[in-house]
PDB file of C-alpha atoms in Angstrom:
ATOM      1  CA  MET A   1       7.444  -2.428   8.138  1.00  0.00           C
ATOM      2  CA  SER A   2       6.943  -6.097   8.923  1.00  0.00           C
ATOM      3  CA  GLN A   3       4.108  -8.325   7.865  1.00  0.00           C
ATOM      4  CA  SER A   4       0.861  -7.999   9.819  1.00  0.00           C
ATOM      5  CA  THR A   5       0.413 -10.234  12.830  1.00  0.00           C
ATOM      6  CA  ASP A   6      -1.916 -13.179  12.275  1.00  0.00           C
ATOM      7  CA  PHE A   7      -5.277 -12.044  13.680  1.00  0.00           C
ATOM      8  CA  ASP A   8      -6.532 -15.178  15.436  1.00  0.00           C
ATOM      9  CA  PRO A   9      -8.202 -15.545  18.841  1.00  0.00           C
ATOM     10  CA  SER A  10      -4.992 -16.722  20.501  1.00  0.00           C
ATOM     11  CA  HIS A  11      -3.106 -13.510  19.768  1.00  0.00           C
ATOM     12  CA  HIS A  12      -3.194 -10.578  22.146  1.00  0.00           C
ATOM     13  CA  VAL A  13      -1.103  -7.439  22.330  1.00  0.00           C
ATOM     14  CA  LEU A  14       0.233  -5.751  25.445  1.00  0.00           C
ATOM     15  CA  ILE A  15       0.963  -2.028  25.113  1.00  0.00           C
ATOM     16  CA  ILE A  16       3.054  -0.232  27.751  1.00  0.00           C
ATOM     17  CA  LYS A  17       4.232   3.342  28.277  1.00  0.00           C
ATOM     18  CA  CYS A  18       6.158   4.132  31.436  1.00  0.00           C
ATOM     19  CA  PRO A  19       9.200   5.938  32.861  1.00  0.00           C
ATOM     20  CA  ASP A  20      12.410   4.294  31.745  1.00  0.00           C
ATOM     21  CA  THR A  21      14.122   2.153  34.361  1.00  0.00           C
ATOM     22  CA  ARG A  22      15.878  -1.177  34.675  1.00  0.00           C
ATOM     23  CA  GLY A  23      13.971  -4.446  34.824  1.00  0.00           C
ATOM     24  CA  ILE A  24      10.861  -3.642  32.763  1.00  0.00           C
ATOM     25  CA  VAL A  25      11.426  -6.162  29.974  1.00  0.00           C
ATOM     26  CA  ALA A  26      12.514  -8.858  32.416  1.00  0.00           C
ATOM     27  CA  ALA A  27       9.431  -8.326  34.577  1.00  0.00           C
ATOM     28  CA  VAL A  28       7.053  -8.424  31.610  1.00  0.00           C
ATOM     29  CA  SER A  29       8.593 -11.448  29.916  1.00  0.00           C
ATOM     30  CA  GLY A  30       8.896 -13.285  33.217  1.00  0.00           C
ATOM     31  CA  TYR A  31       5.234 -12.713  34.041  1.00  0.00           C
ATOM     32  CA  LEU A  32       4.108 -13.965  30.639  1.00  0.00           C
ATOM     33  CA  ASN A  33       6.355 -17.020  30.868  1.00  0.00           C
ATOM     34  CA  ASP A  34       5.053 -17.828  34.332  1.00  0.00           C
ATOM     35  CA  ASN A  35       1.524 -17.868  32.930  1.00  0.00           C
ATOM     36  CA  ASP A  36       2.205 -20.350  30.132  1.00  0.00           C
ATOM     37  CA  ILE A  37       2.356 -17.641  27.474  1.00  0.00           C
ATOM     38  CA  SER A  38       4.532 -17.506  24.350  1.00  0.00           C
ATOM     39  CA  ILE A  39       5.784 -14.171  22.987  1.00  0.00           C
ATOM     40  CA  VAL A  40       5.153 -13.941  19.237  1.00  0.00           C
ATOM     41  CA  GLU A  41       6.539 -10.460  18.628  1.00  0.00           C
ATOM     42  CA  SER A  42       8.247  -7.914  20.870  1.00  0.00           C
ATOM     43  CA  ASN A  43       9.352  -4.321  20.319  1.00  0.00           C
ATOM     44  CA  GLN A  44      10.550  -1.634  22.672  1.00  0.00           C
ATOM     45  CA  PHE A  45      11.784   1.933  22.390  1.00  0.00           C
ATOM     46  CA  ASN A  46      13.534   4.192  24.884  1.00  0.00           C
ATOM     47  CA  ASP A  47      12.793   7.862  24.286  1.00  0.00           C
ATOM     48  CA  SER A  48      15.913   9.293  25.887  1.00  0.00           C
ATOM     49  CA  GLU A  49      14.667  12.867  25.547  1.00  0.00           C
ATOM     50  CA  GLY A  50      11.506  12.170  27.532  1.00  0.00           C
ATOM     51  CA  ASP A  51      13.005   9.361  29.619  1.00  0.00           C
ATOM     52  CA  THR A  52      10.026   7.219  28.590  1.00  0.00           C
ATOM     53  CA  PHE A  53       9.929   3.541  27.684  1.00  0.00           C
ATOM     54  CA  TYR A  54       7.482   2.094  25.145  1.00  0.00           C
ATOM     55  CA  VAL A  55       6.731  -1.624  24.744  1.00  0.00           C
ATOM     56  CA  ARG A  56       4.547  -3.641  22.372  1.00  0.00           C
ATOM     57  CA  VAL A  57       4.338  -7.394  22.942  1.00  0.00           C
ATOM     58  CA  VAL A  58       2.200  -9.794  20.913  1.00  0.00           C
ATOM     59  CA  PHE A  59       1.587 -13.064  22.750  1.00  0.00           C
ATOM     60  CA  LYS A  60      -0.441 -16.275  22.592  1.00  0.00           C
ATOM     61  CA  GLN A  61      -1.213 -19.229  24.782  1.00  0.00           C
ATOM     62  CA  ALA A  62       1.642 -21.725  24.958  1.00  0.00           C
ATOM     63  CA  GLY A  63       0.057 -24.282  27.276  1.00  0.00           C
ATOM     64  CA  PRO A  64      -2.986 -25.136  29.386  1.00  0.00           C
ATOM     65  CA  LYS A  65      -1.985 -23.015  32.377  1.00  0.00           C
ATOM     66  CA  MET A  66      -2.673 -19.644  30.731  1.00  0.00           C
ATOM     67  CA  PRO A  67      -5.435 -18.017  32.847  1.00  0.00           C
ATOM     68  CA  PRO A  68      -8.519 -16.210  31.511  1.00  0.00           C
ATOM     69  CA  MET A  69      -7.758 -12.704  30.255  1.00  0.00           C
ATOM     70  CA  ASP A  70      -9.388 -10.908  33.207  1.00  0.00           C
ATOM     71  CA  THR A  71      -7.271 -12.958  35.597  1.00  0.00           C
ATOM     72  CA  LEU A  72      -4.164 -12.246  33.526  1.00  0.00           C
ATOM     73  CA  ARG A  73      -4.875  -8.503  33.681  1.00  0.00           C
ATOM     74  CA  ASP A  74      -5.435  -8.589  37.431  1.00  0.00           C
ATOM     75  CA  GLY A  75      -2.172 -10.451  37.934  1.00  0.00           C
ATOM     76  CA  PHE A  76      -0.283  -7.878  35.880  1.00  0.00           C
ATOM     77  CA  LYS A  77      -1.493  -4.908  37.933  1.00  0.00           C
ATOM     78  CA  PRO A  78       1.240  -5.148  40.640  1.00  0.00           C
ATOM     79  CA  ILE A  79       3.915  -5.028  37.913  1.00  0.00           C
ATOM     80  CA  ALA A  80       2.178  -2.094  36.251  1.00  0.00           C
ATOM     81  CA  HIS A  81       2.013  -0.271  39.590  1.00  0.00           C
ATOM     82  CA  ARG A  82       5.658  -1.012  40.357  1.00  0.00           C
ATOM     83  CA  PHE A  83       6.835   0.607  37.123  1.00  0.00           C
ATOM     84  CA  SER A  84       4.107   3.331  36.916  1.00  0.00           C
ATOM     85  CA  MET A  85       2.846   1.906  33.630  1.00  0.00           C
ATOM     86  CA  ASP A  86       0.134   3.243  31.364  1.00  0.00           C
ATOM     87  CA  TRP A  87      -0.848  -0.103  29.841  1.00  0.00           C
ATOM     88  CA  SER A  88      -3.538  -2.097  28.067  1.00  0.00           C
ATOM     89  CA  ILE A  89      -4.097  -5.596  26.670  1.00  0.00           C
ATOM     90  CA  HIS A  90      -6.077  -6.098  23.458  1.00  0.00           C
ATOM     91  CA  ASN A  91      -7.395  -9.169  21.679  1.00  0.00           C
ATOM     92  CA  LEU A  92      -6.154  -8.823  18.098  1.00  0.00           C
ATOM     93  CA  SER A  93      -8.989 -10.987  16.795  1.00  0.00           C
ATOM     94  CA  ILE A  94     -11.478  -8.249  17.712  1.00  0.00           C
ATOM     95  CA  LYS A  95     -11.629  -5.980  14.680  1.00  0.00           C
ATOM     96  CA  PRO A  96     -11.970  -2.258  15.427  1.00  0.00           C
ATOM     97  CA  ARG A  97     -15.055  -0.502  14.060  1.00  0.00           C
ATOM     98  CA  VAL A  98     -14.162   2.209  11.553  1.00  0.00           C
ATOM     99  CA  VAL A  99     -16.127   5.101  10.088  1.00  0.00           C
ATOM    100  CA  ILE A 100     -14.693   6.593   6.890  1.00  0.00           C
ATOM    101  CA  ALA A 101     -15.420  10.160   5.796  1.00  0.00           C
ATOM    102  CA  VAL A 102     -14.889  11.181   2.163  1.00  0.00           C
ATOM    103  CA  SER A 103     -15.827  14.005  -0.196  1.00  0.00           C
ATOM    104  CA  LYS A 104     -15.465  13.852  -3.990  1.00  0.00           C
ATOM    105  CA  PHE A 105     -11.981  12.351  -4.383  1.00  0.00           C
ATOM    106  CA  GLY A 106     -12.210   8.557  -4.115  1.00  0.00           C
ATOM    107  CA  HIS A 107      -8.643   7.269  -4.467  1.00  0.00           C
ATOM    108  CA  CYS A 108      -8.002   6.822  -0.722  1.00  0.00           C
ATOM    109  CA  LEU A 109     -11.430   5.284  -0.187  1.00  0.00           C
ATOM    110  CA  TYR A 110     -10.856   2.835  -3.055  1.00  0.00           C
ATOM    111  CA  GLU A 111      -7.580   1.672  -1.482  1.00  0.00           C
ATOM    112  CA  LEU A 112      -9.102   1.206   1.972  1.00  0.00           C
ATOM    113  CA  LEU A 113     -12.082  -0.764   0.698  1.00  0.00           C
ATOM    114  CA  HIS A 114      -9.863  -2.906  -1.524  1.00  0.00           C
ATOM    115  CA  ARG A 115      -7.604  -3.818   1.400  1.00  0.00           C
ATOM    116  CA  TRP A 116     -10.626  -4.426   3.616  1.00  0.00           C
ATOM    117  CA  ARG A 117     -12.332  -6.736   1.093  1.00  0.00           C
ATOM    118  CA  SER A 118      -9.093  -8.653   0.475  1.00  0.00           C
ATOM    119  CA  GLY A 119      -8.517  -9.202   4.198  1.00  0.00           C
ATOM    120  CA  GLN A 120      -5.426  -7.006   4.418  1.00  0.00           C
ATOM    121  CA  LEU A 121      -7.148  -4.410   6.614  1.00  0.00           C
ATOM    122  CA  PRO A 122      -8.565  -6.126   9.727  1.00  0.00           C
ATOM    123  CA  VAL A 123     -11.457  -3.808  10.560  1.00  0.00           C
ATOM    124  CA  GLU A 124     -15.238  -3.619  10.491  1.00  0.00           C
ATOM    125  CA  ILE A 125     -16.298  -0.692   8.315  1.00  0.00           C
ATOM    126  CA  ALA A 126     -19.428   0.602  10.019  1.00  0.00           C
ATOM    127  CA  CYS A 127     -20.298   3.142   7.312  1.00  0.00           C
ATOM    128  CA  VAL A 128     -18.965   5.757   4.946  1.00  0.00           C
ATOM    129  CA  ILE A 129     -20.028   9.361   5.540  1.00  0.00           C
ATOM    130  CA  SER A 130     -19.823  12.025   2.859  1.00  0.00           C
ATOM    131  CA  ASN A 131     -20.876  15.605   2.249  1.00  0.00           C
ATOM    132  CA  HIS A 132     -21.464  14.633  -1.405  1.00  0.00           C
ATOM    133  CA  GLU A 133     -23.254  11.823  -3.235  1.00  0.00           C
ATOM    134  CA  ASP A 134     -20.397  11.000  -5.635  1.00  0.00           C
ATOM    135  CA  MET A 135     -19.131   7.869  -3.852  1.00  0.00           C
ATOM    136  CA  ARG A 136     -22.504   6.316  -3.009  1.00  0.00           C
ATOM    137  CA  SER A 137     -22.730   3.734  -5.806  1.00  0.00           C
ATOM    138  CA  PHE A 138     -19.182   2.451  -5.248  1.00  0.00           C
ATOM    139  CA  VAL A 139     -19.589   2.215  -1.481  1.00  0.00           C
ATOM    140  CA  GLU A 140     -22.966   0.489  -1.608  1.00  0.00           C
ATOM    141  CA  TRP A 141     -21.681  -1.899  -4.294  1.00  0.00           C
ATOM    142  CA  ASN A 142     -19.143  -2.982  -1.675  1.00  0.00           C
ATOM    143  CA  GLY A 143     -21.963  -3.649   0.773  1.00  0.00           C
ATOM    144  CA  VAL A 144     -21.138  -0.734   3.083  1.00  0.00           C
ATOM    145  CA  PRO A 145     -23.808   1.727   4.325  1.00  0.00           C
ATOM    146  CA  TYR A 146     -23.466   5.236   2.866  1.00  0.00           C
ATOM    147  CA  VAL A 147     -24.633   8.303   4.768  1.00  0.00           C
ATOM    148  CA  HIS A 148     -24.987  11.657   3.027  1.00  0.00           C
ATOM    149  CA  LEU A 149     -24.471  14.628   5.366  1.00  0.00           C
ATOM    150  CA  PRO A 150     -24.399  17.746   3.180  1.00  0.00           C
ATOM    151  CA  VAL A 151     -22.697  20.793   4.651  1.00  0.00           C
ATOM    152  CA  SER A 152     -22.843  24.498   3.906  1.00  0.00           C
ATOM    153  CA  LYS A 153     -21.789  27.731   5.563  1.00  0.00           C
ATOM    154  CA  THR A 154     -25.125  27.918   7.326  1.00  0.00           C
ATOM    155  CA  ASN A 155     -25.402  24.361   8.712  1.00  0.00           C
ATOM    156  CA  LYS A 156     -21.785  23.550   9.645  1.00  0.00           C
ATOM    157  CA  ALA A 157     -22.512  23.146  13.369  1.00  0.00           C
ATOM    158  CA  GLU A 158     -25.613  21.010  12.790  1.00  0.00           C
ATOM    159  CA  GLN A 159     -23.806  18.824  10.258  1.00  0.00           C
ATOM    160  CA  GLU A 160     -20.918  18.226  12.667  1.00  0.00           C
ATOM    161  CA  ALA A 161     -23.365  17.355  15.454  1.00  0.00           C
ATOM    162  CA  ALA A 162     -24.988  14.789  13.155  1.00  0.00           C
ATOM    163  CA  LEU A 163     -21.553  13.468  12.171  1.00  0.00           C
ATOM    164  CA  LEU A 164     -20.512  13.017  15.806  1.00  0.00           C
ATOM    165  CA  ALA A 165     -23.841  11.430  16.713  1.00  0.00           C
ATOM    166  CA  LEU A 166     -23.408   8.892  13.913  1.00  0.00           C
ATOM    167  CA  ILE A 167     -19.837   8.105  14.987  1.00  0.00           C
ATOM    168  CA  GLU A 168     -21.047   7.467  18.536  1.00  0.00           C
ATOM    169  CA  GLU A 169     -24.090   5.505  17.366  1.00  0.00           C
ATOM    170  CA  GLN A 170     -21.825   3.245  15.290  1.00  0.00           C
ATOM    171  CA  ARG A 171     -19.481   2.765  18.277  1.00  0.00           C
ATOM    172  CA  ALA A 172     -16.576   3.714  16.062  1.00  0.00           C
ATOM    173  CA  ASP A 173     -13.119   2.999  17.418  1.00  0.00           C
ATOM    174  CA  LEU A 174     -11.504   4.963  14.591  1.00  0.00           C
ATOM    175  CA  VAL A 175     -12.531   7.697  12.165  1.00  0.00           C
ATOM    176  CA  VAL A 176     -10.614   7.942   8.889  1.00  0.00           C
ATOM    177  CA  LEU A 177     -10.714  11.148   6.861  1.00  0.00           C
ATOM    178  CA  ALA A 178     -10.091   9.749   3.375  1.00  0.00           C
ATOM    179  CA  ARG A 179      -9.781  13.115   1.646  1.00  0.00           C
ATOM    180  CA  TYR A 180     -12.758  14.534   3.516  1.00  0.00           C
ATOM    181  CA  MET A 181     -12.493  18.120   2.379  1.00  0.00           C
ATOM    182  CA  GLN A 182     -13.944  19.765   5.473  1.00  0.00           C
ATOM    183  CA  ILE A 183     -12.019  21.285   8.368  1.00  0.00           C
ATOM    184  CA  LEU A 184     -13.215  19.844  11.667  1.00  0.00           C
ATOM    185  CA  SER A 185     -14.064  22.283  14.424  1.00  0.00           C
ATOM    186  CA  ASP A 186     -11.737  22.465  17.423  1.00  0.00           C
ATOM    187  CA  ASP A 187     -14.398  20.834  19.591  1.00  0.00           C
ATOM    188  CA  LEU A 188     -14.905  17.864  17.268  1.00  0.00           C
ATOM    189  CA  ALA A 189     -11.155  17.449  16.804  1.00  0.00           C
ATOM    190  CA  ARG A 190     -10.710  17.288  20.585  1.00  0.00           C
ATOM    191  CA  ARG A 191     -13.534  14.747  20.948  1.00  0.00           C
ATOM    192  CA  LEU A 192     -11.867  12.490  18.357  1.00  0.00           C
ATOM    193  CA  GLN A 193      -8.325  12.968  19.637  1.00  0.00           C
ATOM    194  CA  GLY A 194      -6.212   9.842  19.227  1.00  0.00           C
ATOM    195  CA  ARG A 195      -8.836   8.040  17.133  1.00  0.00           C
ATOM    196  CA  CYS A 196      -9.092  10.136  13.971  1.00  0.00           C
ATOM    197  CA  ILE A 197      -6.564   9.864  11.121  1.00  0.00           C
ATOM    198  CA  ASN A 198      -6.281  12.334   8.257  1.00  0.00           C
ATOM    199  CA  ILE A 199      -4.321  12.221   5.011  1.00  0.00           C
ATOM    200  CA  HIS A 200      -2.654  15.443   3.931  1.00  0.00           C
ATOM    201  CA  HIS A 201      -1.846  15.924   0.269  1.00  0.00           C
ATOM    202  CA  SER A 202       1.754  16.966   0.818  1.00  0.00           C
ATOM    203  CA  PHE A 203       4.916  16.064   2.641  1.00  0.00           C
ATOM    204  CA  LEU A 204       4.303  18.326   5.639  1.00  0.00           C
ATOM    205  CA  PRO A 205       5.078  21.104   6.012  1.00  0.00           C
ATOM    206  CA  SER A 206       4.420  22.172   2.464  1.00  0.00           C
ATOM    207  CA  PHE A 207       1.859  23.781   0.201  1.00  0.00           C
ATOM    208  CA  LYS A 208      -1.530  24.451   1.768  1.00  0.00           C
ATOM    209  CA  GLY A 209      -4.846  25.465   0.279  1.00  0.00           C
ATOM    210  CA  ALA A 210      -6.306  24.782  -3.123  1.00  0.00           C
ATOM    211  CA  LYS A 211      -4.493  22.887  -5.890  1.00  0.00           C
ATOM    212  CA  PRO A 212      -1.365  21.922  -3.924  1.00  0.00           C
ATOM    213  CA  TYR A 213       0.124  19.988  -6.842  1.00  0.00           C
ATOM    214  CA  HIS A 214      -0.272  23.000  -9.108  1.00  0.00           C
ATOM    215  CA  GLN A 215       1.482  25.121  -6.485  1.00  0.00           C
ATOM    216  CA  ALA A 216       4.239  22.541  -6.312  1.00  0.00           C
ATOM    217  CA  HIS A 217       4.550  22.516 -10.099  1.00  0.00           C
ATOM    218  CA  ALA A 218       4.793  26.299 -10.211  1.00  0.00           C
ATOM    219  CA  ARG A 219       7.662  26.142  -7.708  1.00  0.00           C
ATOM    220  CA  GLY A 220       9.490  23.421  -9.630  1.00  0.00           C
ATOM    221  CA  VAL A 221       9.572  20.918  -6.789  1.00  0.00           C
ATOM    222  CA  LYS A 222      11.625  17.747  -7.137  1.00  0.00           C
ATOM    223  CA  ILE A 223       9.836  15.697  -4.481  1.00  0.00           C
ATOM    224  CA  ILE A 224       6.141  15.341  -3.745  1.00  0.00           C
ATOM    225  CA  GLY A 225       4.584  13.289  -0.998  1.00  0.00           C
ATOM    226  CA  ALA A 226       1.788  12.726   1.498  1.00  0.00           C
ATOM    227  CA  THR A 227       1.414  12.671   5.265  1.00  0.00           C
ATOM    228  CA  ALA A 228      -0.975  10.660   7.454  1.00  0.00           C
ATOM    229  CA  HIS A 229      -1.443  12.099  10.918  1.00  0.00           C
ATOM    230  CA  TYR A 230      -3.784  12.150  13.880  1.00  0.00           C
ATOM    231  CA  VAL A 231      -6.282  15.000  13.855  1.00  0.00           C
ATOM    232  CA  THR A 232      -5.907  17.688  16.512  1.00  0.00           C
ATOM    233  CA  SER A 233      -7.326  21.156  16.940  1.00  0.00           C
ATOM    234  CA  ASP A 234      -4.096  22.471  15.365  1.00  0.00           C
ATOM    235  CA  LEU A 235      -4.825  22.153  11.647  1.00  0.00           C
ATOM    236  CA  ASP A 236      -2.524  19.622   9.923  1.00  0.00           C
ATOM    237  CA  GLU A 237      -0.136  19.624  12.882  1.00  0.00           C
ATOM    238  CA  GLY A 238      -1.188  16.430  14.667  1.00  0.00           C
ATOM    239  CA  PRO A 239       1.242  13.576  15.450  1.00  0.00           C
ATOM    240  CA  ILE A 240       2.521  12.103  12.183  1.00  0.00           C
ATOM    241  CA  ILE A 241       2.054   8.357  11.633  1.00  0.00           C
ATOM    242  CA  GLU A 242       3.423   7.813   8.130  1.00  0.00           C
ATOM    243  CA  GLN A 243       4.888   9.760   5.205  1.00  0.00           C
ATOM    244  CA  ASP A 244       6.133   8.890   1.745  1.00  0.00           C
ATOM    245  CA  VAL A 245       7.617  10.780  -1.190  1.00  0.00           C
ATOM    246  CA  GLN A 246       8.445  10.336  -4.848  1.00  0.00           C
ATOM    247  CA  ARG A 247      10.911  12.225  -6.983  1.00  0.00           C
ATOM    248  CA  VAL A 248       9.487  14.202  -9.897  1.00  0.00           C
ATOM    249  CA  HIS A 249      11.107  16.327 -12.589  1.00  0.00           C
ATOM    250  CA  HIS A 250      10.567  19.291 -14.855  1.00  0.00           C
ATOM    251  CA  GLY A 251       8.819  17.188 -17.485  1.00  0.00           C
ATOM    252  CA  HIS A 252       5.848  16.277 -15.294  1.00  0.00           C
ATOM    253  CA  THR A 253       2.666  18.234 -15.911  1.00  0.00           C
ATOM    254  CA  PRO A 254       0.399  19.299 -13.026  1.00  0.00           C
ATOM    255  CA  GLU A 255      -2.046  16.582 -14.039  1.00  0.00           C
ATOM    256  CA  GLN A 256       0.696  13.942 -13.854  1.00  0.00           C
ATOM    257  CA  LEU A 257       1.680  15.207 -10.408  1.00  0.00           C
ATOM    258  CA  VAL A 258      -1.937  14.777  -9.299  1.00  0.00           C
ATOM    259  CA  VAL A 259      -1.894  11.109 -10.393  1.00  0.00           C
ATOM    260  CA  ILE A 260       1.438  10.447  -8.681  1.00  0.00           C
ATOM    261  CA  GLY A 261       0.359  12.294  -5.560  1.00  0.00           C
ATOM    262  CA  GLN A 262      -2.955  10.509  -5.251  1.00  0.00           C
ATOM    263  CA  ASP A 263      -1.219   7.145  -5.473  1.00  0.00           C
ATOM    264  CA  ILE A 264       1.085   8.153  -2.616  1.00  0.00           C
ATOM    265  CA  GLU A 265      -1.838   9.455  -0.549  1.00  0.00           C
ATOM    266  CA  ALA A 266      -3.768   6.198  -0.893  1.00  0.00           C
ATOM    267  CA  ARG A 267      -0.796   4.048   0.133  1.00  0.00           C
ATOM    268  CA  VAL A 268       0.254   6.254   3.041  1.00  0.00           C
ATOM    269  CA  LEU A 269      -3.234   6.453   4.529  1.00  0.00           C
ATOM    270  CA  ALA A 270      -3.805   2.703   4.186  1.00  0.00           C
ATOM    271  CA  ARG A 271      -0.527   1.949   5.960  1.00  0.00           C
ATOM    272  CA  ALA A 272      -1.301   4.395   8.761  1.00  0.00           C
ATOM    273  CA  VAL A 273      -4.758   2.917   9.343  1.00  0.00           C
ATOM    274  CA  THR A 274      -3.399  -0.640   9.300  1.00  0.00           C
ATOM    275  CA  TRP A 275      -0.673   0.147  11.823  1.00  0.00           C
ATOM    276  CA  HIS A 276      -3.159   1.944  14.077  1.00  0.00           C
ATOM    277  CA  VAL A 277      -5.578  -1.003  14.209  1.00  0.00           C
ATOM    278  CA  GLU A 278      -2.674  -3.389  14.786  1.00  0.00           C
ATOM    279  CA  ARG A 279      -1.809  -1.292  17.864  1.00  0.00           C
ATOM    280  CA  ARG A 280       1.598  -0.427  16.426  1.00  0.00           C
ATOM    281  CA  VAL A 281       1.238   3.334  16.904  1.00  0.00           C
ATOM    282  CA  LEU A 282       1.777   4.978  20.297  1.00  0.00           C
ATOM    283  CA  ILE A 283       1.363   8.736  20.655  1.00  0.00           C
ATOM    284  CA  ASN A 284       4.421  10.382  22.168  1.00  0.00           C
ATOM    285  CA  GLY A 285       3.424  13.994  22.829  1.00  0.00           C
ATOM    286  CA  GLY A 286       3.373  15.719  19.441  1.00  0.00           C
ATOM    287  CA  LYS A 287       5.014  12.686  17.778  1.00  0.00           C
ATOM    288  CA  THR A 288       4.393   8.975  17.454  1.00  0.00           C
ATOM    289  CA  VAL A 289       6.271   5.763  18.098  1.00  0.00           C
ATOM    290  CA  VAL A 290       5.474   3.329  15.256  1.00  0.00           C
ATOM    291  CA  PHE A 291       6.655  -0.231  15.932  1.00  0.00           C
ATOM    292  CA  SER A 292       7.627  -2.445  13.009  1.00  0.00           C
TER     293      SER A 292
END
């Protein structure tokens, strides 16, 4: 995956999904050129199975004739109509607002906050929500609000309602489940569709339930991994954004597999979140197109 685009006010990204036909790239590049715009980065993908064309173009002003963004959007509408495009233009200098949910395991949260503080993750972290108090001191030390929403068998619906209300109150563009050890209801999963990323502690499909690394050890696996995917009402079956694996051997203990696995989880989730906020991920049915 390439280096992140420079997030300055002059950079915008055009995202397009449309039926595949001739002339799309020429029409888009010609329109941008005619409006005194320089293309910084361009990627396209033709899904031959679905006969669908995907485009991501990062552009900036090249001269004084570039119109205001609303005017640019209005001028692009005839092209979009001609090719039946589902499209959008985003200012990459506007950082998406993110809410992170976590339980007791902090490794993914640590990685996200480290990348955020170092400027590698271009987001605004609105708050961290947890059903436990374990991560409070670390989160607040980083200057991020921490909200404790305890959950039990008797208050699951009320806790989810409070969770959703907080997400909406914070105007969150993205929700990240950083090892949040609660299964979202079908209704909440549908409400967050396309803007909620989860990290699964295995290279899907694999071992489910408690102590996955111990299960893997008992089966003598040679590869362990992690999967970041969008949340859907189908548990752990949402469109996959990123995966990674590492080879292991018979000499590794279950505890060593946990350490290796948590490192993979943290890296995979951080990459998935970064690519999402950079508008590199386009959902393609039950899959994703991830542009480098």
